[in-house]
PDB file of C-alpha atoms in Angstrom:
ATOM      1  CA  MET A   1      16.077  61.554  -3.431  1.00  0.00           C
ATOM      2  CA  ARG A   2      16.009  64.574  -1.149  1.00  0.00           C
ATOM      3  CA  ILE A   3      13.952  67.509  -2.370  1.00  0.00           C
ATOM      4  CA  SER A   4      13.092  71.057  -1.350  1.00  0.00           C
ATOM      5  CA  LEU A   5       9.838  72.263   0.179  1.00  0.00           C
ATOM      6  CA  GLU A   6       8.849  73.947  -3.090  1.00  0.00           C
ATOM      7  CA  ASP A   7       9.588  70.784  -5.079  1.00  0.00           C
ATOM      8  CA  ALA A   8       7.535  68.719  -2.615  1.00  0.00           C
ATOM      9  CA  VAL A   9       4.574  71.068  -3.025  1.00  0.00           C
ATOM     10  CA  ALA A  10       4.829  70.881  -6.830  1.00  0.00           C
ATOM     11  CA  ARG A  11       5.016  67.091  -6.800  1.00  0.00           C
ATOM     12  CA  LEU A  12       2.021  66.730  -4.483  1.00  0.00           C
ATOM     13  CA  ARG A  13      -0.054  69.097  -6.616  1.00  0.00           C
ATOM     14  CA  ASN A  14       0.983  67.002  -9.635  1.00  0.00           C
ATOM     15  CA  GLY A  15      -0.399  63.815  -8.091  1.00  0.00           C
ATOM     16  CA  GLU A  16       2.903  62.306  -6.945  1.00  0.00           C
ATOM     17  CA  VAL A  17       3.845  60.794  -3.581  1.00  0.00           C
ATOM     18  CA  VAL A  18       6.439  62.431  -1.333  1.00  0.00           C
ATOM     19  CA  ALA A  19       7.857  61.251   1.983  1.00  0.00           C
ATOM     20  CA  ILE A  20       7.438  64.026   4.564  1.00  0.00           C
ATOM     21  CA  PRO A  21       8.476  64.507   8.193  1.00  0.00           C
ATOM     22  CA  THR A  22       6.069  64.713  11.091  1.00  0.00           C
ATOM     23  CA  GLU A  23       6.804  64.721  14.808  1.00  0.00           C
ATOM     24  CA  THR A  24       5.734  61.065  15.044  1.00  0.00           C
ATOM     25  CA  VAL A  25       7.246  59.257  12.017  1.00  0.00           C
ATOM     26  CA  TYR A  26       7.929  60.069   8.368  1.00  0.00           C
ATOM     27  CA  GLY A  27       4.812  59.705   6.242  1.00  0.00           C
ATOM     28  CA  LEU A  28       4.320  58.833   2.574  1.00  0.00           C
ATOM     29  CA  ALA A  29       2.141  61.744   1.494  1.00  0.00           C
ATOM     30  CA  ALA A  30      -0.276  62.312  -1.366  1.00  0.00           C
ATOM     31  CA  ASP A  31      -3.079  64.776  -2.093  1.00  0.00           C
ATOM     32  CA  ALA A  32      -5.952  63.396  -0.010  1.00  0.00           C
ATOM     33  CA  THR A  33      -8.517  64.466  -2.640  1.00  0.00           C
ATOM     34  CA  ASN A  34      -6.762  62.725  -5.552  1.00  0.00           C
ATOM     35  CA  ASP A  35      -7.697  59.038  -5.793  1.00  0.00           C
ATOM     36  CA  VAL A  36      -5.012  58.281  -8.379  1.00  0.00           C
ATOM     37  CA  ALA A  37      -2.354  59.760  -6.098  1.00  0.00           C
ATOM     38  CA  LEU A  38      -3.773  57.899  -3.105  1.00  0.00           C
ATOM     39  CA  GLN A  39      -3.539  54.613  -4.985  1.00  0.00           C
ATOM     40  CA  LYS A  40       0.191  55.266  -5.379  1.00  0.00           C
ATOM     41  CA  ILE A  41       0.509  55.220  -1.588  1.00  0.00           C
ATOM     42  CA  PHE A  42      -1.083  51.777  -1.405  1.00  0.00           C
ATOM     43  CA  THR A  43       1.039  50.478  -4.295  1.00  0.00           C
ATOM     44  CA  THR A  44       4.330  51.879  -2.973  1.00  0.00           C
ATOM     45  CA  LYS A  45       3.734  50.594   0.549  1.00  0.00           C
ATOM     46  CA  GLN A  46       2.167  47.292  -0.609  1.00  0.00           C
ATOM     47  CA  ARG A  47      -0.640  48.219   1.766  1.00  0.00           C
ATOM     48  CA  PRO A  48      -4.087  46.552   1.637  1.00  0.00           C
ATOM     49  CA  ALA A  49      -6.758  48.847   0.185  1.00  0.00           C
ATOM     50  CA  ASP A  50      -9.081  48.338   3.162  1.00  0.00           C
ATOM     51  CA  HIS A  51      -6.710  50.100   5.576  1.00  0.00           C
ATOM     52  CA  PRO A  52      -7.780  53.728   6.142  1.00  0.00           C
ATOM     53  CA  LEU A  53      -5.305  56.568   5.701  1.00  0.00           C
ATOM     54  CA  ILE A  54      -4.814  59.459   8.132  1.00  0.00           C
ATOM     55  CA  VAL A  55      -5.439  62.836   6.501  1.00  0.00           C
ATOM     56  CA  HIS A  56      -3.112  65.595   7.710  1.00  0.00           C
ATOM     57  CA  ILE A  57      -4.730  69.040   7.772  1.00  0.00           C
ATOM     58  CA  SER A  58      -3.184  72.425   8.493  1.00  0.00           C
ATOM     59  CA  ASP A  59      -5.555  73.493  11.286  1.00  0.00           C
ATOM     60  CA  ILE A  60      -8.812  72.748  13.058  1.00  0.00           C
ATOM     61  CA  SER A  61     -10.872  74.793  10.603  1.00  0.00           C
ATOM     62  CA  HIS A  62     -10.469  72.067   7.967  1.00  0.00           C
ATOM     63  CA  VAL A  63     -12.138  69.319  10.036  1.00  0.00           C
ATOM     64  CA  THR A  64     -15.568  70.150   8.629  1.00  0.00           C
ATOM     65  CA  ASP A  65     -14.235  69.773   5.064  1.00  0.00           C
ATOM     66  CA  TRP A  66     -14.019  66.059   5.818  1.00  0.00           C
ATOM     67  CA  ALA A  67     -16.174  65.200   8.819  1.00  0.00           C
ATOM     68  CA  ALA A  68     -19.968  65.052   8.781  1.00  0.00           C
ATOM     69  CA  SER A  69     -20.049  65.850  12.483  1.00  0.00           C
ATOM     70  CA  PHE A  70     -17.579  67.381  14.923  1.00  0.00           C
ATOM     71  CA  PRO A  71     -18.930  66.542  18.397  1.00  0.00           C
ATOM     72  CA  GLU A  72     -18.039  68.667  21.393  1.00  0.00           C
ATOM     73  CA  ILE A  73     -15.709  65.997  22.802  1.00  0.00           C
ATOM     74  CA  ALA A  74     -13.778  65.918  19.524  1.00  0.00           C
ATOM     75  CA  VAL A  75     -13.563  69.714  19.492  1.00  0.00           C
ATOM     76  CA  LYS A  76     -12.135  69.680  23.025  1.00  0.00           C
ATOM     77  CA  LEU A  77      -9.533  67.059  22.055  1.00  0.00           C
ATOM     78  CA  ALA A  78      -8.525  68.950  18.931  1.00  0.00           C
ATOM     79  CA  LYS A  79      -8.136  72.211  20.837  1.00  0.00           C
ATOM     80  CA  ALA A  80      -6.125  70.476  23.571  1.00  0.00           C
ATOM     81  CA  PHE A  81      -3.764  68.388  21.450  1.00  0.00           C
ATOM     82  CA  TRP A  82      -3.500  69.911  17.955  1.00  0.00           C
ATOM     83  CA  PRO A  83      -1.035  70.454  16.483  1.00  0.00           C
ATOM     84  CA  GLY A  84       0.118  67.146  17.949  1.00  0.00           C
ATOM     85  CA  ALA A  85       0.282  63.386  17.988  1.00  0.00           C
ATOM     86  CA  LEU A  86      -3.465  62.759  18.179  1.00  0.00           C
ATOM     87  CA  THR A  87      -5.635  61.451  15.336  1.00  0.00           C
ATOM     88  CA  LEU A  88      -9.406  61.855  15.500  1.00  0.00           C
ATOM     89  CA  VAL A  89     -11.641  59.344  13.705  1.00  0.00           C
ATOM     90  CA  LEU A  90     -14.967  61.017  12.892  1.00  0.00           C
ATOM     91  CA  PRO A  91     -18.031  60.260  10.734  1.00  0.00           C
ATOM     92  CA  ALA A  92     -17.059  61.132   7.155  1.00  0.00           C
ATOM     93  CA  LYS A  93     -18.937  63.388   4.767  1.00  0.00           C
ATOM     94  CA  SER A  94     -20.510  61.531   1.860  1.00  0.00           C
ATOM     95  CA  HIS A  95     -18.212  63.127  -0.730  1.00  0.00           C
ATOM     96  CA  VAL A  96     -15.023  61.834   0.952  1.00  0.00           C
ATOM     97  CA  SER A  97     -13.438  59.159  -1.214  1.00  0.00           C
ATOM     98  CA  LYS A  98     -13.666  55.522  -0.149  1.00  0.00           C
ATOM     99  CA  VAL A  99      -9.990  55.206  -1.089  1.00  0.00           C
ATOM    100  CA  VAL A 100      -8.770  57.479   1.708  1.00  0.00           C
ATOM    101  CA  ARG A 101     -11.380  56.008   4.094  1.00  0.00           C
ATOM    102  CA  GLY A 102     -10.374  52.416   3.323  1.00  0.00           C
ATOM    103  CA  GLY A 103     -14.064  51.756   2.699  1.00  0.00           C
ATOM    104  CA  GLU A 104     -15.002  52.810   6.226  1.00  0.00           C
ATOM    105  CA  PRO A 105     -17.781  55.344   7.016  1.00  0.00           C
ATOM    106  CA  THR A 106     -15.265  57.372   9.029  1.00  0.00           C
ATOM    107  CA  ILE A 107     -12.334  59.669   8.292  1.00  0.00           C
ATOM    108  CA  ALA A 108      -9.091  59.943  10.301  1.00  0.00           C
ATOM    109  CA  LEU A 109      -7.755  63.502  10.762  1.00  0.00           C
ATOM    110  CA  ARG A 110      -4.685  65.051  12.392  1.00  0.00           C
ATOM    111  CA  VAL A 111      -2.830  68.370  12.532  1.00  0.00           C
ATOM    112  CA  PRO A 112       0.874  67.455  12.726  1.00  0.00           C
ATOM    113  CA  ASN A 113       3.185  69.306  15.097  1.00  0.00           C
ATOM    114  CA  HIS A 114       6.192  69.668  12.821  1.00  0.00           C
ATOM    115  CA  PRO A 115       7.276  72.986  11.280  1.00  0.00           C
ATOM    116  CA  VAL A 116       8.188  71.439   7.905  1.00  0.00           C
ATOM    117  CA  ALA A 117       4.937  69.473   7.649  1.00  0.00           C
ATOM    118  CA  LEU A 118       2.873  72.528   8.576  1.00  0.00           C
ATOM    119  CA  ALA A 119       4.776  74.691   6.095  1.00  0.00           C
ATOM    120  CA  LEU A 120       4.068  72.107   3.382  1.00  0.00           C
ATOM    121  CA  LEU A 121       0.353  72.015   4.160  1.00  0.00           C
ATOM    122  CA  LYS A 122       0.027  75.797   4.223  1.00  0.00           C
ATOM    123  CA  LEU A 123       2.136  76.465   1.131  1.00  0.00           C
ATOM    124  CA  SER A 124       0.418  73.763  -0.927  1.00  0.00           C
ATOM    125  CA  GLY A 125      -3.122  74.470   0.268  1.00  0.00           C
ATOM    126  CA  LEU A 126      -3.613  70.697   0.316  1.00  0.00           C
ATOM    127  CA  SER A 127      -4.623  68.164   2.912  1.00  0.00           C
ATOM    128  CA  VAL A 128      -2.435  65.084   2.567  1.00  0.00           C
ATOM    129  CA  ALA A 129      -2.895  61.452   3.440  1.00  0.00           C
ATOM    130  CA  ALA A 130       0.393  60.264   4.940  1.00  0.00           C
ATOM    131  CA  PRO A 131       0.741  56.772   6.428  1.00  0.00           C
ATOM    132  CA  SER A 132       4.226  55.782   7.546  1.00  0.00           C
ATOM    133  CA  ALA A 133       6.782  55.868   4.719  1.00  0.00           C
ATOM    134  CA  ASN A 134       7.688  52.192   4.825  1.00  0.00           C
ATOM    135  CA  LEU A 135       6.554  48.867   3.406  1.00  0.00           C
ATOM    136  CA  PHE A 136       3.393  47.527   5.040  1.00  0.00           C
ATOM    137  CA  THR A 137       3.994  45.947   8.503  1.00  0.00           C
ATOM    138  CA  GLN A 138       7.701  46.912   8.527  1.00  0.00           C
ATOM    139  CA  LEU A 139       9.522  49.295  10.858  1.00  0.00           C
ATOM    140  CA  SER A 140       8.357  52.889  10.697  1.00  0.00           C
ATOM    141  CA  PRO A 141      10.969  55.482   9.646  1.00  0.00           C
ATOM    142  CA  THR A 142      12.028  58.327  11.925  1.00  0.00           C
ATOM    143  CA  THR A 143      14.842  59.683   9.715  1.00  0.00           C
ATOM    144  CA  VAL A 144      15.346  60.257   5.994  1.00  0.00           C
ATOM    145  CA  ALA A 145      17.885  57.411   5.990  1.00  0.00           C
ATOM    146  CA  HIS A 146      15.214  55.011   7.271  1.00  0.00           C
ATOM    147  CA  VAL A 147      12.883  56.051   4.430  1.00  0.00           C
ATOM    148  CA  GLU A 148      15.607  55.542   1.842  1.00  0.00           C
ATOM    149  CA  ALA A 149      16.575  52.151   3.279  1.00  0.00           C
ATOM    150  CA  GLY A 150      12.974  50.954   3.301  1.00  0.00           C
ATOM    151  CA  LEU A 151      11.509  52.383   0.095  1.00  0.00           C
ATOM    152  CA  GLY A 152      14.610  53.057  -1.993  1.00  0.00           C
ATOM    153  CA  MET A 153      16.532  56.126  -3.093  1.00  0.00           C
ATOM    154  CA  ALA A 154      14.064  56.970  -5.870  1.00  0.00           C
ATOM    155  CA  ILE A 155      11.351  58.078  -3.424  1.00  0.00           C
ATOM    156  CA  PRO A 156      11.366  61.890  -3.098  1.00  0.00           C
ATOM    157  CA  VAL A 157      11.896  62.841   0.557  1.00  0.00           C
ATOM    158  CA  LEU A 158      11.482  66.186   2.288  1.00  0.00           C
ATOM    159  CA  ASP A 159      14.090  66.255   5.065  1.00  0.00           C
ATOM    160  CA  GLY A 160      12.852  67.502   8.420  1.00  0.00           C
ATOM    161  CA  GLY A 161      15.432  65.881  10.678  1.00  0.00           C
ATOM    162  CA  ALA A 162      14.787  63.105  13.177  1.00  0.00           C
ATOM    163  CA  CYS A 163      11.234  62.728  14.494  1.00  0.00           C
ATOM    164  CA  GLN A 164      10.867  63.946  18.070  1.00  0.00           C
ATOM    165  CA  VAL A 165       7.957  61.788  19.279  1.00  0.00           C
ATOM    166  CA  GLY A 166       9.171  58.698  17.478  1.00  0.00           C
ATOM    167  CA  ILE A 167       6.073  56.500  17.401  1.00  0.00           C
ATOM    168  CA  GLU A 168       2.744  56.887  15.673  1.00  0.00           C
ATOM    169  CA  SER A 169      -0.091  59.080  16.953  1.00  0.00           C
ATOM    170  CA  SER A 170      -2.739  58.094  19.452  1.00  0.00           C
ATOM    171  CA  ILE A 171      -5.993  57.421  17.596  1.00  0.00           C
ATOM    172  CA  VAL A 172      -9.337  58.294  19.178  1.00  0.00           C
ATOM    173  CA  SER A 173     -12.696  57.571  17.564  1.00  0.00           C
ATOM    174  CA  VAL A 174     -15.559  59.946  18.396  1.00  0.00           C
ATOM    175  CA  SER A 175     -19.041  58.966  17.234  1.00  0.00           C
ATOM    176  CA  ALA A 176     -21.735  61.423  16.170  1.00  0.00           C
ATOM    177  CA  ASP A 177     -23.356  61.105  19.623  1.00  0.00           C
ATOM    178  CA  GLY A 178     -20.085  61.952  21.391  1.00  0.00           C
ATOM    179  CA  GLN A 179     -18.975  58.488  22.528  1.00  0.00           C
ATOM    180  CA  TRP A 180     -15.205  58.069  22.354  1.00  0.00           C
ATOM    181  CA  GLN A 181     -12.842  55.138  22.150  1.00  0.00           C
ATOM    182  CA  LEU A 182      -9.040  54.873  22.116  1.00  0.00           C
ATOM    183  CA  LEU A 183      -8.232  52.787  19.041  1.00  0.00           C
ATOM    184  CA  ARG A 184      -4.436  53.014  19.098  1.00  0.00           C
ATOM    185  CA  PRO A 185      -2.272  54.066  22.048  1.00  0.00           C
ATOM    186  CA  GLY A 186       0.353  56.740  21.577  1.00  0.00           C
ATOM    187  CA  MET A 187       2.303  59.182  23.701  1.00  0.00           C
ATOM    188  CA  ILE A 188      -0.916  61.124  24.337  1.00  0.00           C
ATOM    189  CA  SER A 189      -2.261  58.682  26.894  1.00  0.00           C
ATOM    190  CA  GLU A 190      -5.743  57.626  27.908  1.00  0.00           C
ATOM    191  CA  ALA A 191      -5.208  59.578  31.142  1.00  0.00           C
ATOM    192  CA  ASP A 192      -4.335  62.702  29.129  1.00  0.00           C
ATOM    193  CA  ILE A 193      -7.521  62.278  27.108  1.00  0.00           C
ATOM    194  CA  LEU A 194      -9.665  61.702  30.192  1.00  0.00           C
ATOM    195  CA  LYS A 195      -8.488  64.997  31.679  1.00  0.00           C
ATOM    196  CA  VAL A 196      -9.890  66.794  28.629  1.00  0.00           C
ATOM    197  CA  VAL A 197     -13.144  64.937  27.967  1.00  0.00           C
ATOM    198  CA  GLY A 198     -14.094  64.136  31.551  1.00  0.00           C
ATOM    199  CA  SER A 199     -15.877  60.890  30.706  1.00  0.00           C
ATOM    200  CA  LYS A 200     -14.646  57.322  30.364  1.00  0.00           C
ATOM    201  CA  GLN A 201     -14.275  55.820  26.919  1.00  0.00           C
ATOM    202  CA  GLN A 202     -16.930  53.676  25.312  1.00  0.00           C
ATOM    203  CA  ILE A 203     -16.582  50.010  26.234  1.00  0.00           C
ATOM    204  CA  LYS A 204     -16.636  47.550  23.366  1.00  0.00           C
ATOM    205  CA  VAL A 205     -19.886  45.617  23.108  1.00  0.00           C
ATOM    206  CA  GLU A 206     -19.823  42.398  25.117  1.00  0.00           C
ATOM    207  CA  SER A 207     -20.247  39.557  22.666  1.00  0.00           C
ATOM    208  CA  GLU A 208     -18.842  36.120  22.037  1.00  0.00           C
ATOM    209  CA  ASP A 209     -19.001  36.970  18.350  1.00  0.00           C
ATOM    210  CA  GLU A 210     -15.730  38.729  17.483  1.00  0.00           C
ATOM    211  CA  LYS A 211     -17.207  39.845  14.159  1.00  0.00           C
ATOM    212  CA  THR A 212     -19.883  41.783  16.037  1.00  0.00           C
ATOM    213  CA  ILE A 213     -17.224  43.510  18.130  1.00  0.00           C
ATOM    214  CA  GLN A 214     -15.161  44.383  15.068  1.00  0.00           C
ATOM    215  CA  ALA A 215     -18.218  45.702  13.220  1.00  0.00           C
ATOM    216  CA  GLN A 216     -18.870  48.220  16.006  1.00  0.00           C
ATOM    217  CA  THR A 217     -15.230  49.323  16.292  1.00  0.00           C
ATOM    218  CA  PRO A 218     -13.905  51.695  13.616  1.00  0.00           C
ATOM    219  CA  LYS A 219     -10.863  50.347  11.797  1.00  0.00           C
ATOM    220  CA  ALA A 220      -7.661  52.221  12.608  1.00  0.00           C
ATOM    221  CA  PRO A 221      -4.179  52.227  11.045  1.00  0.00           C
ATOM    222  CA  GLY A 222      -1.424  50.212  12.679  1.00  0.00           C
ATOM    223  CA  GLN A 223      -3.609  47.509  14.177  1.00  0.00           C
ATOM    224  CA  HIS A 224      -2.468  44.572  12.062  1.00  0.00           C
ATOM    225  CA  ALA A 225      -1.466  41.621  14.264  1.00  0.00           C
ATOM    226  CA  LEU A 226       2.113  41.881  12.978  1.00  0.00           C
ATOM    227  CA  HIS A 227       3.252  45.468  12.507  1.00  0.00           C
ATOM    228  CA  TYR A 228       6.237  47.780  13.045  1.00  0.00           C
ATOM    229  CA  SER A 229       8.514  44.784  12.407  1.00  0.00           C
ATOM    230  CA  PRO A 230      12.207  44.611  11.477  1.00  0.00           C
ATOM    231  CA  ARG A 231      13.216  42.170   8.762  1.00  0.00           C
ATOM    232  CA  THR A 232      15.221  40.234  11.344  1.00  0.00           C
ATOM    233  CA  PRO A 233      13.117  37.953  13.591  1.00  0.00           C
ATOM    234  CA  LEU A 234      12.390  39.791  16.852  1.00  0.00           C
ATOM    235  CA  MET A 235      11.988  37.809  20.081  1.00  0.00           C
ATOM    236  CA  LEU A 236      10.410  39.557  23.072  1.00  0.00           C
ATOM    237  CA  PHE A 237      11.081  38.978  26.773  1.00  0.00           C
ATOM    238  CA  ASN A 238       9.328  40.172  29.903  1.00  0.00           C
ATOM    239  CA  ASN A 239      12.517  40.041  31.943  1.00  0.00           C
ATOM    240  CA  ARG A 240      16.233  40.526  31.393  1.00  0.00           C
ATOM    241  CA  ALA A 241      17.311  37.161  32.820  1.00  0.00           C
ATOM    242  CA  ASN A 242      15.341  35.197  30.223  1.00  0.00           C
ATOM    243  CA  LEU A 243      16.720  37.408  27.452  1.00  0.00           C
ATOM    244  CA  ILE A 244      20.301  36.768  28.580  1.00  0.00           C
ATOM    245  CA  GLN A 245      19.639  33.041  28.827  1.00  0.00           C
ATOM    246  CA  GLU A 246      18.233  32.970  25.284  1.00  0.00           C
ATOM    247  CA  SER A 247      21.265  34.852  23.943  1.00  0.00           C
ATOM    248  CA  GLU A 248      23.546  32.218  25.465  1.00  0.00           C
ATOM    249  CA  THR A 249      21.433  29.418  23.989  1.00  0.00           C
ATOM    250  CA  LEU A 250      21.566  30.965  20.530  1.00  0.00           C
ATOM    251  CA  MET A 251      25.320  31.494  20.643  1.00  0.00           C
ATOM    252  CA  GLN A 252      25.900  27.927  21.808  1.00  0.00           C
ATOM    253  CA  ALA A 253      23.908  26.815  18.772  1.00  0.00           C
ATOM    254  CA  GLY A 254      26.196  28.838  16.513  1.00  0.00           C
ATOM    255  CA  LYS A 255      23.672  31.597  15.814  1.00  0.00           C
ATOM    256  CA  THR A 256      24.188  35.341  16.050  1.00  0.00           C
ATOM    257  CA  CYS A 257      21.986  37.778  17.954  1.00  0.00           C
ATOM    258  CA  ALA A 258      21.791  41.355  19.165  1.00  0.00           C
ATOM    259  CA  ALA A 259      19.717  42.840  21.961  1.00  0.00           C
ATOM    260  CA  LEU A 260      17.582  45.844  22.835  1.00  0.00           C
ATOM    261  CA  ILE A 261      17.363  46.457  26.572  1.00  0.00           C
ATOM    262  CA  ILE A 262      15.600  49.125  28.626  1.00  0.00           C
ATOM    263  CA  GLY A 263      17.314  50.612  31.669  1.00  0.00           C
ATOM    264  CA  GLU A 264      20.363  49.599  33.697  1.00  0.00           C
ATOM    265  CA  GLY A 265      21.373  46.087  34.703  1.00  0.00           C
ATOM    266  CA  ASN A 266      23.145  42.993  33.424  1.00  0.00           C
ATOM    267  CA  GLN A 267      23.717  42.732  29.698  1.00  0.00           C
ATOM    268  CA  PRO A 268      23.904  39.748  27.349  1.00  0.00           C
ATOM    269  CA  ASN A 269      27.241  38.862  25.729  1.00  0.00           C
ATOM    270  CA  CYS A 270      26.278  40.203  22.302  1.00  0.00           C
ATOM    271  CA  GLN A 271      25.895  43.579  20.625  1.00  0.00           C
ATOM    272  CA  VAL A 272      23.494  45.640  22.728  1.00  0.00           C
ATOM    273  CA  VAL A 273      21.480  48.845  22.333  1.00  0.00           C
ATOM    274  CA  GLN A 274      20.583  50.133  25.801  1.00  0.00           C
ATOM    275  CA  LEU A 275      17.747  52.637  26.067  1.00  0.00           C
ATOM    276  CA  THR A 276      16.875  54.706  29.118  1.00  0.00           C
ATOM    277  CA  SER A 277      14.104  53.927  31.579  1.00  0.00           C
ATOM    278  CA  GLN A 278      12.111  57.020  30.533  1.00  0.00           C
ATOM    279  CA  PRO A 279       9.051  56.213  28.351  1.00  0.00           C
ATOM    280  CA  ASN A 280       9.218  59.399  26.225  1.00  0.00           C
ATOM    281  CA  GLU A 281      12.905  58.885  25.483  1.00  0.00           C
ATOM    282  CA  VAL A 282      12.401  55.218  24.650  1.00  0.00           C
ATOM    283  CA  ALA A 283       9.533  56.084  22.289  1.00  0.00           C
ATOM    284  CA  GLU A 284      11.687  58.660  20.489  1.00  0.00           C
ATOM    285  CA  GLN A 285      14.594  56.232  20.090  1.00  0.00           C
ATOM    286  CA  LEU A 286      12.752  52.918  19.626  1.00  0.00           C
ATOM    287  CA  TYR A 287      12.477  52.673  15.847  1.00  0.00           C
ATOM    288  CA  GLY A 288      15.965  54.073  15.326  1.00  0.00           C
ATOM    289  CA  ALA A 289      17.370  51.428  17.674  1.00  0.00           C
ATOM    290  CA  LEU A 290      15.495  48.645  15.878  1.00  0.00           C
ATOM    291  CA  HIS A 291      16.605  49.929  12.464  1.00  0.00           C
ATOM    292  CA  GLY A 292      20.208  49.849  13.699  1.00  0.00           C
ATOM    293  CA  LEU A 293      19.888  46.324  15.066  1.00  0.00           C
ATOM    294  CA  ASP A 294      18.161  45.172  11.884  1.00  0.00           C
ATOM    295  CA  ALA A 295      21.106  46.445   9.819  1.00  0.00           C
ATOM    296  CA  LEU A 296      23.464  44.109  11.706  1.00  0.00           C
ATOM    297  CA  GLN A 297      21.888  41.156   9.842  1.00  0.00           C
ATOM    298  CA  VAL A 298      22.112  38.830  12.828  1.00  0.00           C
ATOM    299  CA  ASP A 299      19.966  35.708  13.076  1.00  0.00           C
ATOM    300  CA  CYS A 300      17.733  37.138  15.802  1.00  0.00           C
ATOM    301  CA  ILE A 301      17.076  40.361  17.715  1.00  0.00           C
ATOM    302  CA  LEU A 302      16.197  39.950  21.393  1.00  0.00           C
ATOM    303  CA  ALA A 303      14.179  42.757  22.956  1.00  0.00           C
ATOM    304  CA  GLU A 304      13.252  43.499  26.549  1.00  0.00           C
ATOM    305  CA  LEU A 305       9.643  44.606  26.987  1.00  0.00           C
ATOM    306  CA  PRO A 306       8.951  47.619  29.210  1.00  0.00           C
ATOM    307  CA  PRO A 307       6.815  47.360  32.358  1.00  0.00           C
ATOM    308  CA  ASN A 308       3.102  46.783  31.868  1.00  0.00           C
ATOM    309  CA  ALA A 309       2.252  50.226  33.232  1.00  0.00           C
ATOM    310  CA  PRO A 310       0.190  53.173  31.899  1.00  0.00           C
ATOM    311  CA  ALA A 311       3.233  55.270  30.955  1.00  0.00           C
ATOM    312  CA  TRP A 312       4.551  52.430  28.782  1.00  0.00           C
ATOM    313  CA  VAL A 313       1.348  51.415  26.970  1.00  0.00           C
ATOM    314  CA  ALA A 314       2.306  52.867  23.577  1.00  0.00           C
ATOM    315  CA  VAL A 315       5.856  51.464  23.535  1.00  0.00           C
ATOM    316  CA  LEU A 316       4.571  48.100  24.735  1.00  0.00           C
ATOM    317  CA  ASP A 317       1.974  48.082  21.960  1.00  0.00           C
ATOM    318  CA  ARG A 318       4.556  48.746  19.228  1.00  0.00           C
ATOM    319  CA  LEU A 319       7.033  46.159  20.473  1.00  0.00           C
ATOM    320  CA  SER A 320       4.349  43.532  21.053  1.00  0.00           C
ATOM    321  CA  ARG A 321       3.199  43.875  17.434  1.00  0.00           C
ATOM    322  CA  ALA A 322       6.765  43.848  16.108  1.00  0.00           C
ATOM    323  CA  GLY A 323       7.801  40.420  17.337  1.00  0.00           C
ATOM    324  CA  TYR A 324       6.888  37.273  19.235  1.00  0.00           C
ATOM    325  CA  LYS A 325       7.271  36.227  22.861  1.00  0.00           C
ATOM    326  CA  GLY A 326      10.349  34.239  23.738  1.00  0.00           C
TER     327      GLY A 326
END
């Protein structure tokens, strides 16, 4: 159900959920100060309650409404990349609801770089929690059609066109003493961040006890072992030759498949979506390509992984969580 900006504002103020556009992916938004509304996000998405939500704010001045401290490094990052595809995880003020924090002592904040999202925030006067507008662990939506296919036509959606970044934001945690850590890669890279902060990120504590490591690492959205996944089984390949061989094996066994490949070269004898060899373009098109392949209802989708190189870290992360190695 597609709605106007004014209708979206009214619904959010009334404690409803609304799917909204951002430059990364479409988010399922609710008033971040309304616990009843926030619970609707978790229910609609079938999302576990211990997964924190990212709060979208209209500008940097609202950080201190939520965060107990705003260290200099975090200020530098916000000034460099907001509005934009960077989420900052900061120590939360005591009044911030455990629902939006997922029970964590931190709060995740971002200023989106999308004219419709910013207009919504400014017109409503709200800050909104807005995880991806999909069922938990499934493919993120980058168009209104993806939202409607995933959550149903009854969900109110504010149309802002196709998302330009195409994958979720980079998430950086900054502790009260100014130590930082990249929790989720995005199209704002570790190298981009280093240029701003000038110091290397905090290294996870060395321990054989994984629980100790996890306890000292803030929980971030999108880090479930299986995430960003199509309904169709997705098999991943490090090289094109193995992908082509697997397609032949499947077809000989009477099964159907389709393929996602990156760059030029030989193609398998099945339906193919070929993306460019440019990381930014692949990121923008990735979820749309996977949604299209998923709609074919084949037995298996075969996907070529990008190079294991810094420019491809975010795309590699999303694909690696979406399927399994062939």
